[in-house]
Amino acid sequence: MATAMTPLSLTVACMDIRDLPPSKLRSFIIRVPATSANIGPGFDVVGLSLSLHLTLTVTVEEPDAASPARPPKITHSGEGADEVPLDAYKNLTTRVALYVLRCHGIAKFPANLTIHCDNEIPFGRGLGSSGAAVIAGVLLGNELGELNLPVERLLDFALMVERHPDNVTAALVGGFVGSYLRELDQAATEAASVPLSEVLPEYPPDAGEEWGLNPPQPPLGIGHFVRFGWSDSIKALAIIPRFELSTAKARGVLPQEYSRKDLVFNLQRLAVLTTALAQNPPDPELIYEAMKDRVHQPYRKTLIPGLPEVTNNITPSTHPGLLGICLSGAGPTILALATGGFEAIAEDARAIFRTQGIEVDWKVLEIAGGSVVQQNL
């Protein structure tokens, strides 16, 4: 069976499934990358897509006498296989898809929908697992409804669910990305700020197909983004402690106010970092200092034993090839950007974490492209 790869940022050059004669079976694949947010000083501003993926294999079979209509069927393999709800009205990805469909007047999933999720992204580790699930859901709704939404509108739907743009933007468009939420007029601000419980309601056990219709529509242009340059020589080393840390808990330790000194510290470094990571060859001294942070990492060290020792003691002077090191997203994963020396960096970080009674895994990752939809024609 031939396939056609369709990057979201490109015009589709192949025959679309909708151009084919009617057939009994429709099939497509959605592939969404992991992400790391913040990248040192870029708290809630920058994100980086990484080469771990959430992959959905989707089929829709037209009902007939041999295959009567049935509700959606979900299976899951890989990370989180024992945790993910397999009910389409409880699973995050399919709930997001249903939200997108209902915002376009499509009340329910198509009959005989089958979804297999294969996930490489660890849960609760600061690698964007929830953001990937949200983007997968937005793309699933777009494909099932044959909506042909542009990238900017897909992002609007994602931001109604995931209110911080850094992870979902990087997962959608790929690469090293900066993003922000626009200042909207009063009506649009209120529309974009409705409680998540209204966007993705909890479906009661007796909910019928008419329950939860007419969800809040996202306003246009909630978020904007820009891609930064990236040196091809730089890879990302993810050092992943074997415990989960919820984003809510990690945000809960952050202060409500910051000093001007600390904000200027971060702004100075972020301004340098977004250019320095595109230079060839990359400058370790420049990048290491530019990846320091005073907005979130100092407050999260109590949640991640060993964090200060890893970020302070593993440096370009002690570990050739290292460029910079930081907390990935809300943690507990540590992200090291480097051009080489990956094993030495990872094993020395492992030794530090072991002094705290924590075991880690590590992976060398490429900077990934954005989400891809592949039609099986």
Coordinates of C-alpha atoms in Angstrom, one line a residue:
M1 CA 0.0 0.0 0.0
A2 CA 1.5 3.4 -1.0
T3 CA 1.6 6.2 1.5
A4 CA 1.9 9.9 1.2
M5 CA 3.6 12.0 3.9
T6 CA 2.0 15.3 4.6
P7 CA 3.9 17.7 6.9
L8 CA 1.5 20.3 8.3
S9 CA 3.7 23.2 7.2
L10 CA 3.7 22.1 3.5
T11 CA 1.0 22.1 0.8
V12 CA -0.3 18.6 0.1
A13 CA 1.2 17.5 -3.2
C14 CA -0.2 14.0 -3.2
M15 CA -3.7 12.8 -4.0
D16 CA -5.9 13.2 -0.9
I17 CA -8.1 10.4 0.4
R18 CA -11.2 12.5 -0.3
D19 CA -10.3 12.5 -4.1
L20 CA -10.6 8.7 -4.2
P21 CA -13.7 6.7 -5.2
P22 CA -15.8 5.7 -2.2
S23 CA -14.4 2.7 -0.4
K24 CA -15.2 0.7 2.6
L25 CA -12.1 1.5 4.6
R26 CA -10.3 4.8 5.3
S27 CA -7.0 4.8 7.1
F28 CA -4.4 7.4 8.2
I29 CA -1.5 7.9 10.6
I30 CA -0.9 10.9 12.9
R31 CA 2.6 11.3 14.3
V32 CA 3.3 14.0 17.0
P33 CA 6.8 14.7 18.6
A34 CA 7.7 15.1 22.2
T35 CA 8.7 18.5 23.3
S36 CA 10.9 20.3 25.9
A37 CA 9.7 23.7 27.1
N38 CA 11.5 26.6 28.7
I39 CA 15.1 25.7 27.6
G40 CA 16.6 27.5 30.6
P41 CA 15.4 31.2 30.7
G42 CA 12.5 30.8 28.2
F43 CA 9.8 30.0 30.8
D44 CA 6.4 29.6 29.0
V45 CA 8.0 31.1 25.9
V46 CA 10.2 28.6 23.9
G47 CA 9.8 25.0 23.1
L48 CA 11.8 22.4 21.3
S49 CA 10.5 19.3 19.4
L50 CA 12.3 16.0 20.1
S51 CA 12.5 12.7 18.3
L52 CA 10.2 10.7 20.6
H53 CA 6.7 10.3 19.2
L54 CA 3.1 9.6 19.9
T55 CA 1.7 7.8 16.8
L56 CA -2.0 7.2 16.1
T57 CA -3.0 4.6 13.5
V58 CA -6.6 5.4 12.6
T59 CA -9.1 3.4 10.6
V60 CA -12.8 4.1 9.8
E61 CA -14.8 1.3 8.2
E62 CA -18.2 1.9 6.7
P63 CA -20.9 -0.1 8.4
D64 CA -22.6 -2.9 6.4
A65 CA -24.3 -6.2 7.2
A66 CA -20.9 -7.9 7.9
S67 CA -19.6 -5.0 10.0
P68 CA -22.5 -3.2 11.8
A69 CA -21.9 0.2 13.4
R70 CA -20.0 0.1 16.7
P71 CA -18.6 2.8 19.0
P72 CA -14.9 3.9 18.8
K73 CA -12.3 1.3 19.8
I74 CA -9.0 2.5 21.3
T75 CA -5.9 0.4 22.0
H76 CA -2.6 1.7 23.4
S77 CA 1.0 0.4 23.5
G78 CA 4.2 1.9 24.8
E79 CA 4.6 4.5 27.5
G80 CA 1.5 4.8 29.7
A81 CA -0.2 1.7 28.4
D82 CA -1.5 0.8 31.8
E83 CA -2.7 4.3 32.6
V84 CA -4.4 5.7 29.5
P85 CA -8.3 5.5 29.5
L86 CA -9.5 3.5 26.5
D87 CA -13.0 5.0 26.6
A88 CA -13.3 7.6 23.8
Y89 CA -15.2 9.9 26.1
K90 CA -12.5 9.7 28.8
N91 CA -9.3 9.6 26.7
L92 CA -7.7 13.0 26.3
T93 CA -6.9 12.7 22.6
T94 CA -10.3 11.6 21.5
R95 CA -12.1 14.1 23.8
V96 CA -10.1 16.9 22.1
A97 CA -11.0 15.4 18.7
L98 CA -14.7 15.4 19.6
Y99 CA -14.4 19.0 20.7
V100 CA -13.0 20.0 17.3
L101 CA -15.7 18.0 15.5
R102 CA -18.5 19.5 17.5
C103 CA -17.2 23.0 17.0
H104 CA -17.8 22.3 13.3
G105 CA -21.3 20.9 13.6
I106 CA -20.3 17.2 13.7
A107 CA -21.9 15.8 16.8
K108 CA -20.3 12.4 17.0
F109 CA -17.4 10.2 16.0
P110 CA -17.8 8.2 12.8
A111 CA -19.1 4.6 13.2
N112 CA -16.5 1.9 13.4
L113 CA -13.6 4.1 14.3
T114 CA -10.5 2.3 15.5
I115 CA -7.5 4.0 17.0
H116 CA -4.2 2.4 18.0
C117 CA -1.9 4.7 20.0
D118 CA 1.8 3.9 20.2
N119 CA 3.6 6.2 22.6
E120 CA 7.3 6.8 23.1
I121 CA 6.9 9.8 25.3
P122 CA 7.2 9.2 29.1
F123 CA 4.3 10.5 31.2
G124 CA 4.9 13.2 33.8
R125 CA 8.6 13.8 33.0
G126 CA 8.6 17.2 31.4
L127 CA 8.7 15.9 27.8
G128 CA 5.4 17.2 26.6
S129 CA 3.3 14.1 26.8
S130 CA 0.0 16.0 27.5
G131 CA 0.8 18.5 24.8
A132 CA 1.4 15.7 22.3
A133 CA -1.9 14.1 23.2
V134 CA -3.7 17.4 22.7
I135 CA -2.1 18.1 19.3
A136 CA -2.9 14.5 18.3
G137 CA -6.5 15.1 19.2
V138 CA -6.8 18.3 17.3
L139 CA -5.3 16.6 14.2
L140 CA -7.6 13.6 14.7
G141 CA -10.7 15.8 14.7
N142 CA -9.4 17.7 11.7
E143 CA -8.9 14.5 9.7
L144 CA -12.1 12.8 10.8
G145 CA -14.2 15.8 9.9
E146 CA -12.2 16.5 6.7
L147 CA -12.0 20.1 7.9
N148 CA -8.7 21.2 6.2
L149 CA -7.9 23.7 9.0
P150 CA -4.8 25.8 8.6
V151 CA -2.0 25.5 11.1
E152 CA -2.9 28.7 12.9
R153 CA -6.5 27.5 13.5
L154 CA -5.3 24.1 14.7
L155 CA -3.2 26.0 17.3
D156 CA -6.3 27.9 18.4
F157 CA -8.1 24.6 19.3
A158 CA -5.0 23.3 21.1
L159 CA -4.7 26.5 23.2
M160 CA -8.3 26.1 24.3
V161 CA -7.2 22.9 26.1
E162 CA -3.5 23.5 26.8
R163 CA -3.4 27.1 28.0
H164 CA 0.4 27.5 27.7
P165 CA 1.6 27.7 24.1
D166 CA 5.3 26.5 24.3
N167 CA 4.7 22.7 24.2
V168 CA 1.8 22.5 21.9
T169 CA 3.3 25.0 19.4
A170 CA 6.6 23.0 19.2
A171 CA 4.7 19.7 18.9
L172 CA 2.6 21.1 16.0
V173 CA 5.1 23.0 13.9
G174 CA 8.4 21.4 15.1
G175 CA 11.9 22.7 15.7
F176 CA 13.0 25.5 18.1
V177 CA 10.0 27.7 18.5
G178 CA 9.0 30.9 20.4
S179 CA 5.4 31.6 21.0
Y180 CA 3.1 33.9 22.9
L181 CA -0.6 34.4 23.6
R182 CA -2.1 37.5 22.0
E183 CA -3.8 40.3 23.9
L184 CA -7.4 39.8 22.6
D185 CA -10.4 42.1 22.9
Q186 CA -12.7 41.6 25.8
A187 CA -15.1 39.2 24.1
A188 CA -12.3 37.0 22.6
T189 CA -10.5 37.0 25.9
E190 CA -13.6 35.7 27.7
A191 CA -14.1 33.1 25.0
A192 CA -10.5 31.9 25.3
S193 CA -10.7 31.8 29.1
V194 CA -13.7 29.6 29.6
P195 CA -13.0 26.8 32.1
L196 CA -11.5 23.6 30.8
S197 CA -14.5 21.8 32.2
E198 CA -16.6 23.5 29.5
V199 CA -14.2 22.8 26.7
L200 CA -13.6 19.1 27.6
P201 CA -16.6 18.2 29.9
E202 CA -16.5 15.0 32.0
Y203 CA -19.0 12.7 30.3
P204 CA -21.2 10.9 32.8
P205 CA -21.7 7.1 32.4
D206 CA -25.3 7.7 31.0
A207 CA -24.3 10.4 28.5
G208 CA -26.0 10.0 25.2
E209 CA -25.0 11.4 21.8
E210 CA -26.8 14.6 22.5
W211 CA -24.9 15.3 25.7
G212 CA -22.3 18.1 25.7
L213 CA -23.1 19.6 22.3
N214 CA -22.4 23.2 21.4
P215 CA -19.0 23.6 23.1
P216 CA -17.3 27.1 23.3
Q217 CA -15.7 28.1 20.0
P218 CA -12.1 29.3 20.1
P219 CA -11.5 32.9 19.0
L220 CA -9.3 33.4 16.0
G221 CA -5.5 33.9 16.5
I222 CA -5.1 33.1 20.2
G223 CA -1.4 32.5 19.8
H224 CA 1.4 33.5 17.5
F225 CA 4.8 31.8 17.0
V226 CA 8.1 32.0 15.2
R227 CA 10.7 29.4 14.4
F228 CA 14.3 30.2 15.5
G229 CA 17.4 28.8 13.8
W230 CA 19.1 25.7 15.1
S231 CA 22.6 24.4 14.5
D232 CA 22.5 20.9 12.9
S233 CA 25.5 19.9 15.1
I234 CA 23.4 20.2 18.4
K235 CA 21.6 17.2 19.8
A236 CA 19.5 16.9 22.9
L237 CA 20.4 14.5 25.7
A238 CA 17.4 13.7 27.9
I239 CA 18.3 12.5 31.4
I240 CA 15.0 11.0 32.7
P241 CA 14.6 10.3 36.5
R242 CA 12.3 7.3 37.2
F243 CA 9.6 9.3 38.9
E244 CA 6.7 11.4 37.7
L245 CA 6.2 15.1 38.6
S246 CA 2.9 16.7 37.7
T247 CA 2.9 20.1 36.0
A248 CA 0.4 21.4 38.5
K249 CA 2.7 20.5 41.4
A250 CA 5.7 22.0 39.7
R251 CA 3.8 25.2 39.0
G252 CA 2.5 25.3 42.6
V253 CA 5.9 26.0 44.0
L254 CA 6.5 29.1 41.8
P255 CA 6.1 32.6 43.3
Q256 CA 3.4 35.0 42.3
E257 CA 5.9 37.8 41.9
Y258 CA 9.6 38.2 40.8
S259 CA 12.2 40.8 41.4
R260 CA 13.2 43.1 38.5
K261 CA 16.8 41.7 38.8
D262 CA 15.7 38.1 38.2
L263 CA 13.4 39.1 35.3
V264 CA 16.2 41.1 33.6
F265 CA 18.6 38.1 34.2
N266 CA 16.3 35.8 32.2
L267 CA 15.5 38.3 29.5
Q268 CA 19.1 39.0 28.8
R269 CA 19.9 35.3 28.5
L270 CA 16.9 34.5 26.4
A271 CA 17.8 37.2 23.9
V272 CA 21.2 35.7 23.5
L273 CA 20.1 32.0 23.5
T274 CA 17.7 32.2 20.6
T275 CA 20.5 33.4 18.3
A276 CA 23.4 31.4 19.9
L277 CA 21.8 28.0 19.3
A278 CA 21.8 28.7 15.5
Q279 CA 25.4 29.6 15.2
N280 CA 28.0 27.3 13.7
P281 CA 30.1 26.2 15.4
P282 CA 28.1 26.8 18.6
D283 CA 29.9 28.6 21.5
P284 CA 29.8 26.5 24.7
E285 CA 30.7 29.4 27.0
L286 CA 28.0 31.6 25.5
I287 CA 25.3 29.0 25.5
Y288 CA 26.0 27.6 29.0
E289 CA 25.6 31.0 30.6
A290 CA 22.6 31.8 28.4
M291 CA 20.7 28.7 29.6
K292 CA 20.7 29.7 33.2
D293 CA 17.4 30.6 34.8
R294 CA 16.1 32.4 37.9
V295 CA 12.3 32.1 37.2
H296 CA 11.5 28.4 37.7
Q297 CA 14.5 26.1 38.3
P298 CA 15.5 27.5 41.7
Y299 CA 12.0 27.0 43.0
R300 CA 11.6 23.4 41.7
K301 CA 14.9 22.1 43.1
T302 CA 13.0 20.9 46.2
L303 CA 10.9 18.6 44.0
I304 CA 13.9 17.2 42.1
P305 CA 16.7 16.1 44.4
G306 CA 20.0 16.4 42.6
L307 CA 18.9 19.1 40.2
P308 CA 21.3 21.9 41.5
E309 CA 24.2 19.5 41.6
V310 CA 23.6 18.3 38.0
T311 CA 23.1 21.8 36.5
N312 CA 26.1 23.3 38.4
N313 CA 28.7 20.6 38.3
I314 CA 28.3 19.3 34.7
T315 CA 29.8 22.1 32.6
P316 CA 31.5 22.6 29.3
S317 CA 34.9 22.7 31.0
T318 CA 34.3 19.4 32.8
H319 CA 32.5 17.7 29.9
P320 CA 33.7 18.6 26.4
G321 CA 30.9 18.7 23.9
L322 CA 28.4 20.1 26.4
L323 CA 26.8 23.4 25.5
G324 CA 24.2 24.0 28.2
I325 CA 22.0 22.1 30.7
C326 CA 18.6 22.8 32.2
L327 CA 15.4 21.4 33.5
S328 CA 13.1 20.1 30.7
G329 CA 9.7 21.7 31.1
A330 CA 8.4 21.2 34.6
G331 CA 10.8 18.3 35.1
P332 CA 12.0 16.1 36.4
T333 CA 13.9 15.4 33.1
I334 CA 17.2 17.2 32.7
L335 CA 17.9 18.4 29.1
A336 CA 21.6 18.8 28.1
L337 CA 22.3 20.3 24.7
A338 CA 25.6 19.0 23.3
T339 CA 27.6 18.2 20.2
G340 CA 29.3 15.2 21.7
G341 CA 30.4 13.5 25.0
F342 CA 26.8 12.3 25.6
E343 CA 27.6 9.1 27.6
A344 CA 30.0 10.9 29.9
I345 CA 27.4 13.6 30.6
A346 CA 24.6 11.1 31.2
E347 CA 26.6 8.8 33.4
D348 CA 28.0 11.6 35.6
A349 CA 24.4 12.8 36.0
R350 CA 23.3 9.3 36.8
A351 CA 26.0 9.2 39.6
I352 CA 24.7 12.5 41.1
F353 CA 21.1 11.3 41.1
R354 CA 22.1 8.0 42.7
T355 CA 23.5 9.9 45.7
Q356 CA 19.9 11.0 46.1
G357 CA 18.5 7.5 45.7
I358 CA 17.1 8.2 42.2
E359 CA 17.7 6.1 39.1
V360 CA 17.6 7.6 35.7
D361 CA 17.4 6.6 32.0
W362 CA 18.9 8.6 29.2
K363 CA 18.4 9.1 25.5
V364 CA 20.2 11.1 22.8
L365 CA 17.5 12.8 20.7
E366 CA 17.4 14.7 17.5
I367 CA 15.5 17.9 17.0
A368 CA 12.4 16.7 15.3
G369 CA 10.1 18.1 12.7
G370 CA 6.5 19.0 13.4
S371 CA 3.4 16.8 13.4
V372 CA 2.7 14.7 10.3
V373 CA -0.4 13.2 8.9
Q374 CA 0.1 10.3 6.6
Q375 CA -2.8 9.1 4.4
N376 CA -2.9 5.4 3.6
L377 CA -4.2 5.5 0.0

